[in-house]
Coordinates of C-alpha atoms in Angstrom, one line a residue:
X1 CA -94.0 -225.2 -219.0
X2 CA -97.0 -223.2 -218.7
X3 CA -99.2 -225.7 -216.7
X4 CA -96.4 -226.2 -214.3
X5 CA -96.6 -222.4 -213.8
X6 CA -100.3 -222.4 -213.4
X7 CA -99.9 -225.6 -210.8
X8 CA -97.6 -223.6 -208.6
X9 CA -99.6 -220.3 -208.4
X10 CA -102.4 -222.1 -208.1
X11 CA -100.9 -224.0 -204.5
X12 CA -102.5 -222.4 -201.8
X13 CA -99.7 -219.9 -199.5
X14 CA -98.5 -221.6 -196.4
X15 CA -99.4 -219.9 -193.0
X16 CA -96.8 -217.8 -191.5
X17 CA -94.8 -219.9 -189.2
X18 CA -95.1 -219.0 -184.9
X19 CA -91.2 -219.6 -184.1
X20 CA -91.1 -219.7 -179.9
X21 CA -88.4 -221.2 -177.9
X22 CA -89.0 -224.9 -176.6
X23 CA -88.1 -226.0 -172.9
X24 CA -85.3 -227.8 -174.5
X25 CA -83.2 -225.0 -176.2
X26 CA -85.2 -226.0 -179.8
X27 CA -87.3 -223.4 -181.7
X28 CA -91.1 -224.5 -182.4
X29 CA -92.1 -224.2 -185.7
X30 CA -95.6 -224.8 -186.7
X31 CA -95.6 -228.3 -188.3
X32 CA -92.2 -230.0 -186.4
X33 CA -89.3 -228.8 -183.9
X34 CA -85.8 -227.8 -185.5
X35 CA -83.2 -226.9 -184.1
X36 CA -82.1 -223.3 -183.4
X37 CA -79.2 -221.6 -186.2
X38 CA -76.2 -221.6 -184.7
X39 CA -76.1 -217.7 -184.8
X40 CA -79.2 -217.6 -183.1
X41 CA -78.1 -219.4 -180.0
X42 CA -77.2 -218.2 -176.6
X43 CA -77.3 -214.2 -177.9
X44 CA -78.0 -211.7 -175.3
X45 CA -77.7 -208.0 -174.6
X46 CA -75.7 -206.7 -171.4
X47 CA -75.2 -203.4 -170.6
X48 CA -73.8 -202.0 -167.5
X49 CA -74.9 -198.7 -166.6
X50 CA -74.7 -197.1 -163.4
X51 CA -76.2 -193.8 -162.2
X52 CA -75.2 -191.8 -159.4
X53 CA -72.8 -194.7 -158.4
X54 CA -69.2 -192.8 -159.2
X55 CA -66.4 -192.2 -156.7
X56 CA -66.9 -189.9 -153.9
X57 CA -66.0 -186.9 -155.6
X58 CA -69.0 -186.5 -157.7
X59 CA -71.8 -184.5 -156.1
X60 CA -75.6 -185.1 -157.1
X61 CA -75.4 -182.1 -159.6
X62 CA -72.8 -184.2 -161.7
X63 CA -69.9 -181.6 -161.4
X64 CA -66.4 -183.8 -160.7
X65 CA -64.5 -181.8 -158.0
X66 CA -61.6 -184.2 -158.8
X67 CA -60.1 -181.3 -160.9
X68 CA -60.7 -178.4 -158.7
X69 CA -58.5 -175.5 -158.8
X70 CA -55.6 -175.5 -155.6
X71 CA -55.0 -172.6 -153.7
X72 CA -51.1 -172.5 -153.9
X73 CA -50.9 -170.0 -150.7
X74 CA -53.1 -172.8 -148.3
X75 CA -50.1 -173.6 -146.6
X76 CA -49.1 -170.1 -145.6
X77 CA -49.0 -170.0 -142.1
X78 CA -49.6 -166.2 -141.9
X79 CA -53.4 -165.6 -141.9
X80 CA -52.6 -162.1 -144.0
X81 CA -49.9 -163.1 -146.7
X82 CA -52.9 -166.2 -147.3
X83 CA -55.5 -164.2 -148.0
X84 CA -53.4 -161.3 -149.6
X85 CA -54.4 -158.0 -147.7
X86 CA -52.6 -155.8 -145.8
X87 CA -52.6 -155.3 -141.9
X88 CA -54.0 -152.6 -141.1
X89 CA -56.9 -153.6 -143.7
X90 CA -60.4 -153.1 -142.0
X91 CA -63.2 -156.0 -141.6
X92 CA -64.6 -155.2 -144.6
X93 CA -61.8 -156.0 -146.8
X94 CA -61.0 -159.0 -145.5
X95 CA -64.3 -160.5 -145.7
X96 CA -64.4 -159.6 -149.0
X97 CA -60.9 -161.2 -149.9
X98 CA -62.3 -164.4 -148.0
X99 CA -65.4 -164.4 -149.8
X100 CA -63.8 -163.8 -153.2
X101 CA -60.8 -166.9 -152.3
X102 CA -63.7 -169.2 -151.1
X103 CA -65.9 -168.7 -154.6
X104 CA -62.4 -169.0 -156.5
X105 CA -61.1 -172.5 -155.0
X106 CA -64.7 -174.0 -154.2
X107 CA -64.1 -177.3 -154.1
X108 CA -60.9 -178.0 -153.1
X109 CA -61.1 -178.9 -149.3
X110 CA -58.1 -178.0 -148.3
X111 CA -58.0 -174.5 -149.7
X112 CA -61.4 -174.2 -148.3
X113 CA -60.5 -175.2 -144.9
X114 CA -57.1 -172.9 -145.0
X115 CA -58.9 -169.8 -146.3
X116 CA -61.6 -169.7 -143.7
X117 CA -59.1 -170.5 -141.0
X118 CA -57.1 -167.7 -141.4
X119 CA -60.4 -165.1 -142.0
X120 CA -60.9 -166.8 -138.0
X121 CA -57.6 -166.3 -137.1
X122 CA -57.4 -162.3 -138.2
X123 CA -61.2 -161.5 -136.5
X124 CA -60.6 -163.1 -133.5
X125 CA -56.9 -161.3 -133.1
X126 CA -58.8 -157.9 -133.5
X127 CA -61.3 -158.8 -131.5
X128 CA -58.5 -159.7 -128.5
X129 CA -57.0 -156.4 -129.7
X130 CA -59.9 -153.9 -129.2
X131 CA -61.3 -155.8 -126.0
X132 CA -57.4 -155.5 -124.9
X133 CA -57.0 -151.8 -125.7
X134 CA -60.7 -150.8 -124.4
X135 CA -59.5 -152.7 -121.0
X136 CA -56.6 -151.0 -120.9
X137 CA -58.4 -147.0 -121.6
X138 CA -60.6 -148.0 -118.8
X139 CA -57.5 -148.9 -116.7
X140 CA -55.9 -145.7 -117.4
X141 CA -58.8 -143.4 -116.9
X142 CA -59.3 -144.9 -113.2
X143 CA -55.9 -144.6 -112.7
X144 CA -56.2 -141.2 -113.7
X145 CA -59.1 -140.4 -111.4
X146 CA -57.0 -142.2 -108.9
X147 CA -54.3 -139.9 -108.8
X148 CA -56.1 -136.9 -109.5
X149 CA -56.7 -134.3 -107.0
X150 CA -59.2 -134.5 -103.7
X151 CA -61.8 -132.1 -105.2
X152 CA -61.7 -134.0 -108.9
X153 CA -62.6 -136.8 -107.2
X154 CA -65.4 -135.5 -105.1
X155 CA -66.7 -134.0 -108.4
X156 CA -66.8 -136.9 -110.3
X157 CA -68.2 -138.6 -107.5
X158 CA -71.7 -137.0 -108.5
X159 CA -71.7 -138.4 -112.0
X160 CA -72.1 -142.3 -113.1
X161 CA -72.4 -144.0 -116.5
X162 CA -76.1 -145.8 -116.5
X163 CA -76.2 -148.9 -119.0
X164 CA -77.0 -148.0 -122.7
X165 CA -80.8 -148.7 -122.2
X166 CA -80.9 -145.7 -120.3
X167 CA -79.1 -143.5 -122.5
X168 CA -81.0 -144.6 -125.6
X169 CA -84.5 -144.3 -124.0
X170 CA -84.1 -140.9 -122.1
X171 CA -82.0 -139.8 -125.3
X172 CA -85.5 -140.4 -127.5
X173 CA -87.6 -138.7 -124.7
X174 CA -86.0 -135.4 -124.7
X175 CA -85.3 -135.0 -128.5
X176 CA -89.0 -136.0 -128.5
X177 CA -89.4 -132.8 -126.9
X178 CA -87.4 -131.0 -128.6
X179 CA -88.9 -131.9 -131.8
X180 CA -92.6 -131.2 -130.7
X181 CA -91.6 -127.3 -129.4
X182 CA -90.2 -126.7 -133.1
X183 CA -92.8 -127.9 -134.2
X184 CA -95.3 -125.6 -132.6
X185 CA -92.6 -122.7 -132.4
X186 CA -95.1 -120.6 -134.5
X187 CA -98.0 -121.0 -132.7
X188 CA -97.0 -120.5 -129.2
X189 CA -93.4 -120.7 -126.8
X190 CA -92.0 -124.1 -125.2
X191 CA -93.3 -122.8 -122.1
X192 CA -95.4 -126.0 -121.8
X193 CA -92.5 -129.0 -122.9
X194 CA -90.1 -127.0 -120.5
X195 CA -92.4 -127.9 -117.4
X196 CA -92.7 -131.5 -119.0
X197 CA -89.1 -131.7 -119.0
X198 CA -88.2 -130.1 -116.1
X199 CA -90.8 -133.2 -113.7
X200 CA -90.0 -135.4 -116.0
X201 CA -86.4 -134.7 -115.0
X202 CA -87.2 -134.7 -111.2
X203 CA -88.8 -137.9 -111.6
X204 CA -85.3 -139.8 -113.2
X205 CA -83.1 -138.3 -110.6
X206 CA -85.8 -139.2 -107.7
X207 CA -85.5 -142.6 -108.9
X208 CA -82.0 -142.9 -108.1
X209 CA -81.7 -141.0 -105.1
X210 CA -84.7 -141.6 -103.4
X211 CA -84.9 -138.1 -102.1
X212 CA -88.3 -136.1 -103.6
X213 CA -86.4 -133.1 -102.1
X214 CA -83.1 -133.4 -103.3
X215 CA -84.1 -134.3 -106.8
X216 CA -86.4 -131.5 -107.0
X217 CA -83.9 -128.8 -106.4
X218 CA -80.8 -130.7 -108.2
X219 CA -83.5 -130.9 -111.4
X220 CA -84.3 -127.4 -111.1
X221 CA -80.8 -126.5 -110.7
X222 CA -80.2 -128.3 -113.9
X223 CA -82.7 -126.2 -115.8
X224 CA -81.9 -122.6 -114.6
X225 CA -78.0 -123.7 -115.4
X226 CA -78.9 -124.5 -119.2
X227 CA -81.2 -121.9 -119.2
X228 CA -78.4 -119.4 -118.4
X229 CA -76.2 -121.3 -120.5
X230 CA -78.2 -121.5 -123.8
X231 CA -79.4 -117.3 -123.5
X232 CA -75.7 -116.8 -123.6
X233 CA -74.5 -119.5 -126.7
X234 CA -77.7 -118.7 -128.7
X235 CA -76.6 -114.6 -129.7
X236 CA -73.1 -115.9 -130.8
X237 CA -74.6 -118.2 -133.4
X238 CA -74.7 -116.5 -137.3
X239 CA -78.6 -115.7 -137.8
X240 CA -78.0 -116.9 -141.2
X241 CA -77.6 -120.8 -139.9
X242 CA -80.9 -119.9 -137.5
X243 CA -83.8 -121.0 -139.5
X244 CA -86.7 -117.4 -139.6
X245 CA -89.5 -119.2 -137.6
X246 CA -87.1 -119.8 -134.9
X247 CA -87.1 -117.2 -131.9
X248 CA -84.3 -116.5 -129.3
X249 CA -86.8 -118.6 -126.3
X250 CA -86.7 -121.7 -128.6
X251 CA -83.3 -121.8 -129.0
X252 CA -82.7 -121.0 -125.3
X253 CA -85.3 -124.1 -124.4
X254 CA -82.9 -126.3 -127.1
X255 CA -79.7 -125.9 -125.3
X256 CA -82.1 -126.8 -121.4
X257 CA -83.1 -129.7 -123.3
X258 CA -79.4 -130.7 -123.4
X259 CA -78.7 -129.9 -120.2
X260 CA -81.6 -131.5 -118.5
X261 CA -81.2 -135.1 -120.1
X262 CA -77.8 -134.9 -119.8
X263 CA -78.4 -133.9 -115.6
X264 CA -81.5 -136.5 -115.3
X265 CA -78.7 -139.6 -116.9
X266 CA -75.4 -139.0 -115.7
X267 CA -75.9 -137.6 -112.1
X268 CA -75.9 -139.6 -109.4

């Protein structure tokens, strides 16, 4: 029993076995060809897995808008009962109540699309409102003028409403003006910004009626009127209001100012 036991240890170990699959469905095994166990056969893996290939209504960021919240009021036909405001709410709150709606329902096309219609539907009907009302002020007032008397009508004739460009730029120049003389109030009087003023005036109203003479006297005109004007405002203001530094030919030169951009813009 114990030489048997010594014969078999002392057999040399086979070599591990290289099992490979034959052209013929066998497996190869070092030393002959048997066949393949029958749980071994024919076993494969399959797994079906597709990425980014869903239905239509998932986006790229994997969020399903399948089970978006519905706006229940989208089929409200009345742009303000949609979007819950009043109507006499400004811009402001309705922009915000369409913002607000959007962000809630996002998602949900038709909401979307009902929501944003209506916002349209409100801005464009104040829009036709205000361009509707302003046509009909400007009707009014020329109607007005129409029917006013002779003399109204020759005085407004000397006046005219330039485009805002105008207004905007000469309205800069003179409070230009105005700022520097307070600003050198203490040193000396306005004496010098007056006379730039006063040709700077001639030099708008000779540009639109193309008379040196004419716009020369109408600009001096302008001057002694606001002149005259501001000495007799300027003692019924309270001195308390009057900044110190500020003397009564300042404030006199202030109230020209007004009078000289308002003569150099608006008359013909």
């Amino acid at each position: 029993m114990q030489a048997t036991a010594a014969s078999f240890l002392a057999r040399p170990l086979p070599w591990p076995r290289r099992i490979g699959r034959s052209a013929y469905g066998a497996v190869a095994v070092h030393g002959g060809v048997s066949p393949l166990p029958p749980r071994l056969r024919g076993v494969r893996c399959s797994m079906s897995l597709s990425i980014g290939a869903g239905s239509s209504d998932i986006g790229d960021s994997g969020f399903s808008y399948q089970y978006a919240p519905v706006f229940r009021r989208y089929r409200e036909r009345d742009p303000y009962k949609l979007l819950g405001v009043d109507r006499d709410a400004s811009e402001e709150e309705i922009r915000s109540a369409k913002d607000f709606l959007v962000q809630q329902y996002a998602g949900h096309e038709a909401s979307e699309e009902a929501i944003e219609g209506a916002y349209e539907k409100i801005i464009m009907k104040s829009y036709q409102h205000r361009k509707k009302t302003k046509i009909n002020l400007k009707t009014k007032l020329l109607k007005r003028v129409e029917e006013s008397p002779s003399w109204v009508k020759a005085f407004l004739g000397y006046f005219e409403v330039p485009s805002m460009d105008i207004i905007s730029k000469r309205l800069f120049f003179f409070a230009f003006i105005a700022g520097w003389s307070i600003a050198t109030s203490a040193e000396n009087g306005p004496a010098f910004q007056l006379a730039i003023s006063l040709f700077s005036c001639i030099y708008f109203l000779n540009d639109k009626m193309k008379n040196l003479l004419r716009a020369s006297t109408t600009g001096f005109g302008v001057l002694v009127g606001g002149w005259i004007v501001g000495s007799m405002l300027v003692p019924l203001i309270p001195t308390f209001i009057i900044p110190p530094t500020w003397s009564l030919e300042l404030l006199t030169s202030l109230v020209a100012y007004v009078f000289l951009f308002l003569g150099s813009t608006y008359l013909k």
